[in-house]
Amino acid sequence: MIGFVYKDFLLQRKQLTYVLVLCVVYSVLSLTGTLSPSILSGMVMVLGMVLPMSAFSYDDLARWDKFAASTPAGRRGIVAGRYLFTLLLLLLSAALVAVLLLLFRLLGLVEEPLAELLLPVPICAAMGLVVNAIILPLLYQFGVEKARLVSMILFAAIFGGIVGLGFLAKSVQLPALSDGGVLLAALVLILVAAALFALSHRVSQGIFARKEL
Amino acid sequence: MKNALELSHITKDYGSFRLDDISFSLPGGAILGLIGENGAGKTTTIKCILNLIHRDAGEIRVLGQDNLAQERAIKEDLGVVLDESVFHDSLRPRDVDRIMARLYKGWDSALFARYCGKFSLPNEKTIKEFSKGMKMKLSIAAALAHRPRLLILDEATSGLDPVAREEILDEFLDFIQDEEHSVLLSSHITSDLEKCADYIVYLHRGRVALQGGKDELLESYGRLVCSRSDLERVDPALLHGTRISQFSCEALVKNRRDFARRYPSLTVDPVTLEEIMVFTVRGDCK
């Protein structure tokens, strides 16, 4: 299984380099005040959505799954490897963004309180987990092409929903959550995301075990 | 001698195609050639062995173990080469080495490097830049470098030039020098199998049409070319198939020696695996 995760990272070398370049660009834009530093947190989620899907595309193109299932890791290893890759991707990108934001704050390059800067990072990573928990079984069930459409709709729905909720919150003047309340909500979101991701893994294992390769 | 592979009554029904009651075995230290026309069921049989598809009935034992119950352990000892390169275009041989080293306990990087050297595979080039023959050689190097006991190859030589095919066949012959090693090689290029196979299983429309030792089959079967009147006086039970044209008749004789004793005036030529296949597929089978 570790071989599959390693292979996914190897194949995404180029994309990961682009992401690092984007990180630098967004950092500069955040520091010059053009964009909010929270844009960096948003990148965690985008990365967590795009790269696992492109890993499926690469494997389809190479017809890798037939061969991979013939190795000792087998079908279970293929699915477990892809989930581990996704999880590592989200954790590593979240860690990178958190370190960057921490550095900005410590160097006095941004003025926002540290908690306010860092809190969106795990929230975005958790959202990335939720999105993948939905998309990965679809990818195993329907393949990349059909699942791509579903994921685009999902992506639009999530971002549309967030923007919509923002407007709604402003218009109805919801009472602001206390700091403790915000932390608790974030923690609940992370736990729910982790549980969904674990459940999704089981569902994908079931789908892939039945699949004819 | 232990069997490296045993298939008993394997059945897989796709509706439009049915792999029907396939049974054969591959003894250790031997090469078995799985032949048949396109769509005869060769790849489906191999997929059943590798558990890539779910069979409807039957049992498969690989290296003495059930291929479903002991799947992981079996696959450590299997080298698999599929009909096309499965490694991603952007990878290099050294990447393949690093990936495979994390997939097989017995992976030997030095052995892989030796095969890459032997097959003249450049380490610095990406697979995208490889020719079809080079890609196949890379797949074979990857299949051999974890020291498998059974090699399973699905149309591994198709699409390659004769020189590359010869080189690869030599590698298989080298591999079975160890009596613990065996090879299952599916191909519709029967001349390749005539060079290296010890046993032949011929699949036709999802069923085993013929199987046995290659030498015995080639020794036993023969090709009769004669006139229509000569053919009419031959006992049809001795023939496997006939082809009648305007000028002559051809027939596949099942037992050349027996036939020669009964019809000494008729000449029976040696036959090739390809001719056996063609007679079965296109001849007027009786």
mmCIF file with all atom_site columns, C-alpha atoms in Angstrom, chain A residues 23 77 86 168 184:
data_model
loop_
_atom_site.group_PDB
_atom_site.id
_atom_site.type_symbol
_atom_site.label_atom_id
_atom_site.label_alt_id
_atom_site.label_comp_id
_atom_site.label_asym_id
_atom_site.label_entity_id
_atom_site.label_seq_id
_atom_site.pdbx_PDB_ins_code
_atom_site.Cartn_x
_atom_site.Cartn_y
_atom_site.Cartn_z
_atom_site.occupancy
_atom_site.B_iso_or_equiv
_atom_site.pdbx_formal_charge
_atom_site.auth_seq_id
_atom_site.auth_comp_id
_atom_site.auth_asym_id
_atom_site.auth_atom_id
_atom_site.pdbx_PDB_model_num
ATOM 1 C CA . CYS A 1 23  ? 1.454   29.481 -2.359 1.00 0.00 ? 23  CYS A CA 1
ATOM 2 C CA . GLY A 1 77  ? -4.327  -1.732 -0.779 1.00 0.00 ? 77  GLY A CA 1
ATOM 3 C CA . THR A 1 86  ? -5.626  12.164 0.287  1.00 0.00 ? 86  THR A CA 1
ATOM 4 C CA . LEU A 1 168 ? -27.862 35.196 5.296  1.00 0.00 ? 168 LEU A CA 1
ATOM 5 C CA . LEU A 1 184 ? -16.199 23.888 19.734 1.00 0.00 ? 184 LEU A CA 1
#
